[in-house]
Structures are given as structure tokens and as C-alpha cells.
mmCIF file of C-alpha atoms in Angstrom:
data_model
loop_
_atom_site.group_PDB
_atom_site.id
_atom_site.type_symbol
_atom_site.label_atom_id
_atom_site.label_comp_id
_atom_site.label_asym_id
_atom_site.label_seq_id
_atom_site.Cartn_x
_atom_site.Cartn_y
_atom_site.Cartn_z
ATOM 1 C CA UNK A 187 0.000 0.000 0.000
ATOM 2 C CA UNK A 188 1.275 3.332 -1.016
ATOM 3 C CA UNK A 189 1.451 5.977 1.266
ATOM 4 C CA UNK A 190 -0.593 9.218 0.161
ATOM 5 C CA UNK A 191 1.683 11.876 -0.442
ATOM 6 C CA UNK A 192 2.321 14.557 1.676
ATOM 7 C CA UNK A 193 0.308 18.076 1.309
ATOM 8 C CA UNK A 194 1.995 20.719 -0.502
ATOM 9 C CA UNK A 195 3.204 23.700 1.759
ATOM 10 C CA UNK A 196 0.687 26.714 2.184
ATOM 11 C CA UNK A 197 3.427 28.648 0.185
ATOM 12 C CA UNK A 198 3.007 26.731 -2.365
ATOM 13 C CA UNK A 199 -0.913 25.804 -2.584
ATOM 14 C CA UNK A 200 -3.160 27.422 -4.475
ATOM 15 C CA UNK A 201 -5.180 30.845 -3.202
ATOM 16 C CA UNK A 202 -8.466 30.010 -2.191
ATOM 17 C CA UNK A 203 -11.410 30.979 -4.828
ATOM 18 C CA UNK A 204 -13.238 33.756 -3.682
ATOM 19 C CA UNK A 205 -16.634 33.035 -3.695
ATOM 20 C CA UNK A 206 -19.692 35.460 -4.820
ATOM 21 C CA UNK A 207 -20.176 36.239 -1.494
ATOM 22 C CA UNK A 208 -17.103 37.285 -1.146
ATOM 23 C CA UNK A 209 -16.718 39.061 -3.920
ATOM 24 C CA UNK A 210 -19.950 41.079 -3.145
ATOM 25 C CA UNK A 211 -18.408 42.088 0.077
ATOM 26 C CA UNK A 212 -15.016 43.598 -1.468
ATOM 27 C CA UNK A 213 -17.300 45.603 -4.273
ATOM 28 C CA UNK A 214 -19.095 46.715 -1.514
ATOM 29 C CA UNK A 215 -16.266 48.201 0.103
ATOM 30 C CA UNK A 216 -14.814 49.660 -2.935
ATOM 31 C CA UNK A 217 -18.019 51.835 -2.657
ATOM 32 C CA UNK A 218 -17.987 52.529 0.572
ATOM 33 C CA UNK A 219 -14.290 54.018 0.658
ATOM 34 C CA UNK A 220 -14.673 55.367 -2.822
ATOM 35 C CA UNK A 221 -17.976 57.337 -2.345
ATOM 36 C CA UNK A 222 -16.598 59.500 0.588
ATOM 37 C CA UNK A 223 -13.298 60.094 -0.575
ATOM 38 C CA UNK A 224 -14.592 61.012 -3.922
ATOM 39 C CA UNK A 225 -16.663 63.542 -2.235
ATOM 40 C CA UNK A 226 -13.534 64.920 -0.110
ATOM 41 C CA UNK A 227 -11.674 65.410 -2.751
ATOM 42 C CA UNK A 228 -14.291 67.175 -5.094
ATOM 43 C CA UNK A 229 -14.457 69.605 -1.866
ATOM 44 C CA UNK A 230 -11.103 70.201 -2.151
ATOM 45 C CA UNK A 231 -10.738 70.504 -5.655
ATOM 46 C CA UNK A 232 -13.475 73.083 -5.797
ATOM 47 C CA UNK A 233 -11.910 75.226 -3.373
ATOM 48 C CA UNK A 234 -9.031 76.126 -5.879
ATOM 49 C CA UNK A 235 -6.438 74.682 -4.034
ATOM 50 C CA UNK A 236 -2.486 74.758 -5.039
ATOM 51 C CA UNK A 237 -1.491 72.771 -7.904
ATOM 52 C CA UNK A 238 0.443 70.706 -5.998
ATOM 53 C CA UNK A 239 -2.367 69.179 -3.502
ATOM 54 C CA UNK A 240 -4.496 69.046 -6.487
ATOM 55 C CA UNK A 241 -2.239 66.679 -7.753
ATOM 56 C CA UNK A 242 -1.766 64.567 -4.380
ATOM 57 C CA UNK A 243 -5.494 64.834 -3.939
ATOM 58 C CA UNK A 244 -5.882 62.890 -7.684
ATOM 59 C CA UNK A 245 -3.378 60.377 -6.429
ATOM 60 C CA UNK A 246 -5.052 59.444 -3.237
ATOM 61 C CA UNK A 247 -8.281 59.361 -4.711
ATOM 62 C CA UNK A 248 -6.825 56.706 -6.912
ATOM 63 C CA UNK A 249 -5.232 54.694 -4.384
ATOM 64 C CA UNK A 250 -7.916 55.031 -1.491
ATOM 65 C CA UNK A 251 -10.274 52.670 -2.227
ATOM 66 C CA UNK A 252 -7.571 49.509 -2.608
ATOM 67 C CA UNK A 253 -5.815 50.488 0.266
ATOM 68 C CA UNK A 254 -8.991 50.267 2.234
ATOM 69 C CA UNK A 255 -10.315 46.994 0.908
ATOM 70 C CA UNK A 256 -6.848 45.735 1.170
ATOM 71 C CA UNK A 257 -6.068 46.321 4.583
ATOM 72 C CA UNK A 258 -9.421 45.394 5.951
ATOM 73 C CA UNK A 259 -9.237 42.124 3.579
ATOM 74 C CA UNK A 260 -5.628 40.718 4.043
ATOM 75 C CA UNK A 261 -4.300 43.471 6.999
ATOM 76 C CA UNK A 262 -1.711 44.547 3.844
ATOM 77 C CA UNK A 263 -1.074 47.914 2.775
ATOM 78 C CA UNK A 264 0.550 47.124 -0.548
ATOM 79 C CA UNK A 265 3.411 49.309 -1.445
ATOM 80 C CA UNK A 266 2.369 49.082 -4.985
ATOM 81 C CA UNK A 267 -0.366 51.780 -3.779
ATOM 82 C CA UNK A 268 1.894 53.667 -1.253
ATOM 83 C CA UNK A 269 4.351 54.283 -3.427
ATOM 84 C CA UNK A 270 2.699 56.599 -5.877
ATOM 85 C CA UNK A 271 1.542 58.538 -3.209
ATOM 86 C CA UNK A 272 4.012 59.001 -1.863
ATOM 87 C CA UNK A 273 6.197 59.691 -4.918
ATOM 88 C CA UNK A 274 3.223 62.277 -6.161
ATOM 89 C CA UNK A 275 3.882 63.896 -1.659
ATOM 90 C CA UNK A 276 7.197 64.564 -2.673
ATOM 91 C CA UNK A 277 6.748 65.670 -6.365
ATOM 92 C CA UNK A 278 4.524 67.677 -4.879
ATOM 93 C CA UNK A 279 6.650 69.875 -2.176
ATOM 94 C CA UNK A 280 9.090 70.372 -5.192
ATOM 95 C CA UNK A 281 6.596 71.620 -7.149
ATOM 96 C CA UNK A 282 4.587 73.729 -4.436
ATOM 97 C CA UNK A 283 7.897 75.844 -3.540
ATOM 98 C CA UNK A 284 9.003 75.845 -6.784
ATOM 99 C CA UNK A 285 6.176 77.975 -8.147
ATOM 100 C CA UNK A 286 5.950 79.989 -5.063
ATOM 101 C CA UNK A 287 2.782 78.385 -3.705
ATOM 102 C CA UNK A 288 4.775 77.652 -0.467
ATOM 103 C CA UNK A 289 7.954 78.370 0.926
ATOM 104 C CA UNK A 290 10.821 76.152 1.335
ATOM 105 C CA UNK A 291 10.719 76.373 5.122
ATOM 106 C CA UNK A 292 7.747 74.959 4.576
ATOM 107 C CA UNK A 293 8.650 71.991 2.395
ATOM 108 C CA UNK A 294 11.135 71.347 5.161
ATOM 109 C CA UNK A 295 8.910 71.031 7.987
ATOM 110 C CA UNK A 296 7.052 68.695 6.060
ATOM 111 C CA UNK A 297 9.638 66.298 5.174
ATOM 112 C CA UNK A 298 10.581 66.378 8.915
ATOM 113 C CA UNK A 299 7.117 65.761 9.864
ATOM 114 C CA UNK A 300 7.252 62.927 7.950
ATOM 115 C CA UNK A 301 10.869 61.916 8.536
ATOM 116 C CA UNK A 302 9.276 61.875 12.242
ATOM 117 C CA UNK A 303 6.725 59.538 11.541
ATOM 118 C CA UNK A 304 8.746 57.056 9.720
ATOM 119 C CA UNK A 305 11.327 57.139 12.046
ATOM 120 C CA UNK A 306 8.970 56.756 15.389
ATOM 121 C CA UNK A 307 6.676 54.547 13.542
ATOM 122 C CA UNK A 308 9.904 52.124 12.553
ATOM 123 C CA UNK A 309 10.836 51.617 15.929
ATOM 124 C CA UNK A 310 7.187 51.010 17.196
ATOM 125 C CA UNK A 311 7.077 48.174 14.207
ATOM 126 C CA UNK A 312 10.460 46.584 15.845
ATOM 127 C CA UNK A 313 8.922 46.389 18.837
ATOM 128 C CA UNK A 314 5.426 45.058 17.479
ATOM 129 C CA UNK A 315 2.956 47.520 17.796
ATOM 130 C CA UNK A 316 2.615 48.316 14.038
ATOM 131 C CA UNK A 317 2.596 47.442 10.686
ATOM 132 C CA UNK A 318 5.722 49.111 8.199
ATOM 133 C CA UNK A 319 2.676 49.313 5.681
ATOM 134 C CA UNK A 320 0.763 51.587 8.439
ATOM 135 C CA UNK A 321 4.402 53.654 8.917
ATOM 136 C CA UNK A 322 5.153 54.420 5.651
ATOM 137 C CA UNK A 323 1.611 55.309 4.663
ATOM 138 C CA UNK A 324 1.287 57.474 8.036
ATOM 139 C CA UNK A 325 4.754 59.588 6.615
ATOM 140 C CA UNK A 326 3.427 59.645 3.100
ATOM 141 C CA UNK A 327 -0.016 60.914 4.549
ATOM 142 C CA UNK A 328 1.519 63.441 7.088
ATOM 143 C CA UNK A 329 4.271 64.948 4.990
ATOM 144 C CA UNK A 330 1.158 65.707 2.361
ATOM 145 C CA UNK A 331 -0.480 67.685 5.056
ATOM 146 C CA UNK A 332 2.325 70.595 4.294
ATOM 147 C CA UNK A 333 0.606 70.715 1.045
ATOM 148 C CA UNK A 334 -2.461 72.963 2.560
ATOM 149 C CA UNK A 335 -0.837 76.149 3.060
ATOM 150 C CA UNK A 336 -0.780 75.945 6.473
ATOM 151 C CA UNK A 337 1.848 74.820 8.972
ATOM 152 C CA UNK A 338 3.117 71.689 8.569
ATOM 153 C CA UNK A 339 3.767 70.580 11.907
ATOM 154 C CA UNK A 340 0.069 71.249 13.232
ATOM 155 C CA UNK A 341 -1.589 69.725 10.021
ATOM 156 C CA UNK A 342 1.107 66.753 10.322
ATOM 157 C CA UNK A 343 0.390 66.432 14.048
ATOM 158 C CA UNK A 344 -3.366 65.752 13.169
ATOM 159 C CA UNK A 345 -2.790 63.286 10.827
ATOM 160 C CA UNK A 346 0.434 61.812 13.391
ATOM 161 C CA UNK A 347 -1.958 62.114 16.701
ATOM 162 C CA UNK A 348 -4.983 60.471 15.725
ATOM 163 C CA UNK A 349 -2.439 57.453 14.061
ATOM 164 C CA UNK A 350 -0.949 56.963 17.273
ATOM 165 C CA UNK A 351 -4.496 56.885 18.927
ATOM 166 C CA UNK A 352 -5.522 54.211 16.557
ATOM 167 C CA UNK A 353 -2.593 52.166 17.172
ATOM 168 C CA UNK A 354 -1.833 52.422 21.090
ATOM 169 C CA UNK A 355 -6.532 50.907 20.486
ATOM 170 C CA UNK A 356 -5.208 48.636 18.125
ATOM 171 C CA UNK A 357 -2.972 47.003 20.326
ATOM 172 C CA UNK A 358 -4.728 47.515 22.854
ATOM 173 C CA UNK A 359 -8.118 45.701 21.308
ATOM 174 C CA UNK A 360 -5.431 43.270 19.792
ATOM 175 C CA UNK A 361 -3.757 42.206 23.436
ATOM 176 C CA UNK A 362 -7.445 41.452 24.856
ATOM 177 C CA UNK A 363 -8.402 39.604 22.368
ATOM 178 C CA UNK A 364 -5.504 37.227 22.179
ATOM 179 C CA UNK A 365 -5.268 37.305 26.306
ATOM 180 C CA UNK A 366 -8.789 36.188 26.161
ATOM 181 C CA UNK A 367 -8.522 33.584 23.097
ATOM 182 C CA UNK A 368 -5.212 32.039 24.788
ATOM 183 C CA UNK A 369 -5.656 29.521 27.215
ATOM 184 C CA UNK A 370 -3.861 29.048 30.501
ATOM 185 C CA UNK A 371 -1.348 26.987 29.294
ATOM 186 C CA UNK A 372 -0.357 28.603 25.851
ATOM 187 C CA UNK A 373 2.350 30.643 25.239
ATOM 188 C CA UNK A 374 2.220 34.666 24.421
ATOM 189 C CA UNK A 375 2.455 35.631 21.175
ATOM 190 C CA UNK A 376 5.751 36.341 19.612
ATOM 191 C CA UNK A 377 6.999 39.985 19.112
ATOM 192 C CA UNK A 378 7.659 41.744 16.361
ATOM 193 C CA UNK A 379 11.646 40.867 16.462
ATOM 194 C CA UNK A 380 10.569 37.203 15.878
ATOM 195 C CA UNK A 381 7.110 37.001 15.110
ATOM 196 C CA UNK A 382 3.513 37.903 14.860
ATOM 197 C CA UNK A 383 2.746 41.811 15.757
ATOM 198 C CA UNK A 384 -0.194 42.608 18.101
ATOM 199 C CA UNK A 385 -1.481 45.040 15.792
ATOM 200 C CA UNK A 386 -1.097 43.124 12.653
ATOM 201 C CA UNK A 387 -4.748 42.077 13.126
ATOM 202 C CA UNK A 388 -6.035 45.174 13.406
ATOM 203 C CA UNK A 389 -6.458 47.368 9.657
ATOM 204 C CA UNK A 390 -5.211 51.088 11.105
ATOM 205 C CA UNK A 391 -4.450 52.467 7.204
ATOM 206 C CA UNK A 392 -8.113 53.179 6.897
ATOM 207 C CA UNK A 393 -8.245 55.191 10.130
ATOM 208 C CA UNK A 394 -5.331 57.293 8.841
ATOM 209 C CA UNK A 395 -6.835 57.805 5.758
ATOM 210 C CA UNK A 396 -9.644 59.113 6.993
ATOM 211 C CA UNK A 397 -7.947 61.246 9.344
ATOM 212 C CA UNK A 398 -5.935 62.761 6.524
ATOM 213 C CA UNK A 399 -8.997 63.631 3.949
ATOM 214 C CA UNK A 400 -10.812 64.929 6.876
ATOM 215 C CA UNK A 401 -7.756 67.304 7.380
ATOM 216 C CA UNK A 402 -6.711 68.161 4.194
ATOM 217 C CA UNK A 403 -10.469 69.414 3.128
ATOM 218 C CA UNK A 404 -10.659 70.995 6.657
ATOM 219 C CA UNK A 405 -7.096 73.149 5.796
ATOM 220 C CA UNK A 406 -8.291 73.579 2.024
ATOM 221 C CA UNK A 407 -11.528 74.781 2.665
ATOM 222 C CA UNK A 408 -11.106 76.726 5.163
ATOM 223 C CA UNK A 409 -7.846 78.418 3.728
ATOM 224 C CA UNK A 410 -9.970 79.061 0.072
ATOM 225 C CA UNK A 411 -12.564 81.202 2.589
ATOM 226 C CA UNK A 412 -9.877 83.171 4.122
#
């Protein structure tokens, strides 16, 4: 009698087959972060903003709605979609001080704002507590926030504040629900140095993304009325 052979590794199986269930539920929330950033960012366009956050605006529109359904789907924030934004943040700042829209001081506090952010964020992956997707995103998003004309530190610090919020819940929500799932005699989840991060469960790009629209149309509008 033969013995069956082994199963092949998960790396190597096939993906599972989404059914039309599932499929249903991932259009769904396509529309549902689509629809409000598409009305953001028709605020903000209307409110004759500089060229420069027009252009970042246009990106993250693009790139919303898969980072949403993304991260709440496989707790991934793809750099495929990070990376444009971010390369259209820093595009951007060039552009907004090179036609005189903002200074260069600025452009520098933003890119320390953000150089802030990746840095902090970095070290609070190493220990755990988030994911790099959620660090670089948060830098892209806060460095943008110079973009609005006003300064970049307290538009940054919006965008950096309610991030941290969201993750010191996340881990939070995260610890007491493994705590309570683990049983007296299992071990504690592994750390971020060799393992599985507290916060990985938890899908904080969307909360940052909403932070930053709500921000950016606050700054836009309110600067276009000034």
C-alpha cells in the first residue's frame, strides 16, 4: 500500500477561490471608501487649491479605495499603492515651492514631519505595535499635510496624533483579544523581532486615511474662505 503523499506547503498551494459572497463584500467596500473620498476630494478641488495638492489629492483618490479593501481584507497595505503617493507627496513639495505656492521652510517642515513619523513609527514596528505598511503610509499621509498652506507641523500632528491613537486601540483591542482567546497553558504571542505583531490584526491604514482627507479638506476649505 502506497502511502498518500504529503500536502503541498501553504506557500506553495493554491489561493483560495473567492466566492460570490465574497466578492460582493469587497465591491461593496470599494463603494464605501470610494464614495466618501470622492466627495472629499471634489471639496477640495473646488476650493481652488495649489497645484500641488491638487495633484496629491488625484493620487489618493486613486489609491484610497484599494488600500482600504486591502487592509481590511488581508491586513496589507501594498506598497504598490503607497508608493505613488508618496512619490506624487514629494513631487509635490518640489513643485509647491518651486512655483511659489509655499515656501521652502515649509517643504522642510514637512519632510521632517514625515521623517518623524517614519522614524517613530519604525521603531514602534520593531517592537510590534505596528505594521511598516501603516508607517510608511502614516509619513506619506503626514508629509502631504504641508501641502495645505498651512503649517506643517500642526496639520502633520493631526494626521500623526490620531495614528498613534488608533494604534496604542489597536494594540490595545489586539492584546485582549488574544489574552482572552489564549488559554492558561499557551504561550504569548511572539513579538515583532521574531514574530507575529499585536497590531497586525487590526487594519489602522483606513483610520489614517480618513484622518488625513478629513484634514486636508478641513485646511483647504477653510484656507480658500480666508
Amino acid at each position: 500500500m502506497t502511502t498518500p503523499p504529503d500536502p503541498p506547503p501553504a506557500a506553495l498551494a493554491p489561493p483560495p477561490v473567492a466566492g460570490p459572497r465574497a466578492v460582493r463584500r469587497r465591491w461593496s467596500l470599494v463603494v464605501a471608501a470610494a464614495a466618501p473620498a470622492a466627495l472629499l476630494a471634489a471639496v477640495v478641488l473646488t476650493s481652488s487649491p495649489p497645484p500641488a495638492l491638487a495633484v496629491v489629492v488625484a493620487v489618493a483618490l486613486l489609491v484610497t479605495p484599494g488600500l482600504v479593501v486591502t487592509d481590511l481584507v488581508s491586513r496589507r497595505l501594498p506598497d504598490r499603492l503607497v508608493a505613488p503617493l508618496a512619490a506624487a507627496t514629494l513631487g509635490g513639495l518640489a513643485l509647491h515651492a518651486a512655483t511659489g505656492a509655499g515656501s521652502w521652510p515649509s517643504v522642510l517642515q514637512g519632510l521632517a514631519v514625515g521623517v518623524a513619523v517614519l522614524v517613530a513609527g519604525g521603531a514602534v514596528s520593531w517592537w510590534g505595535g505596528l505594521g511598516m505598511g501603516d508607517v510608511k503610509l502614516g509619513a506619506a499621509l503626514a508629509t502631504s499635510t504641508a501641502l495645505t498652506g498651512t503649517t506643517a507641523e500642526l496639520a502633520g500632528g493631526a494626521v500623526l496624533a490620531t495614528g498613534s491613537v488608533a494604534a496604542a486601540c489597536a494594540v490595545a483591542v489586539a492584546a485582549r483579544r488574544a489574552r482572552r482567546d489564549r488559554g492558561p497553558g499557551e504561550a504569548r504571542p511572539a513579538s515583532a523581532t521574531g514574530g507575529t505583531s499585536l497590531a497586525r490584526g487590526v487594519p489602522l491604514g483606513p483610520v489614517l486615511l480618513a484622518a488625513w482627507w478629513a484634514t486636508v479638506t478641513v485646511e483647504a476649505t477653510g484656507a480658500s474662505t480666508v
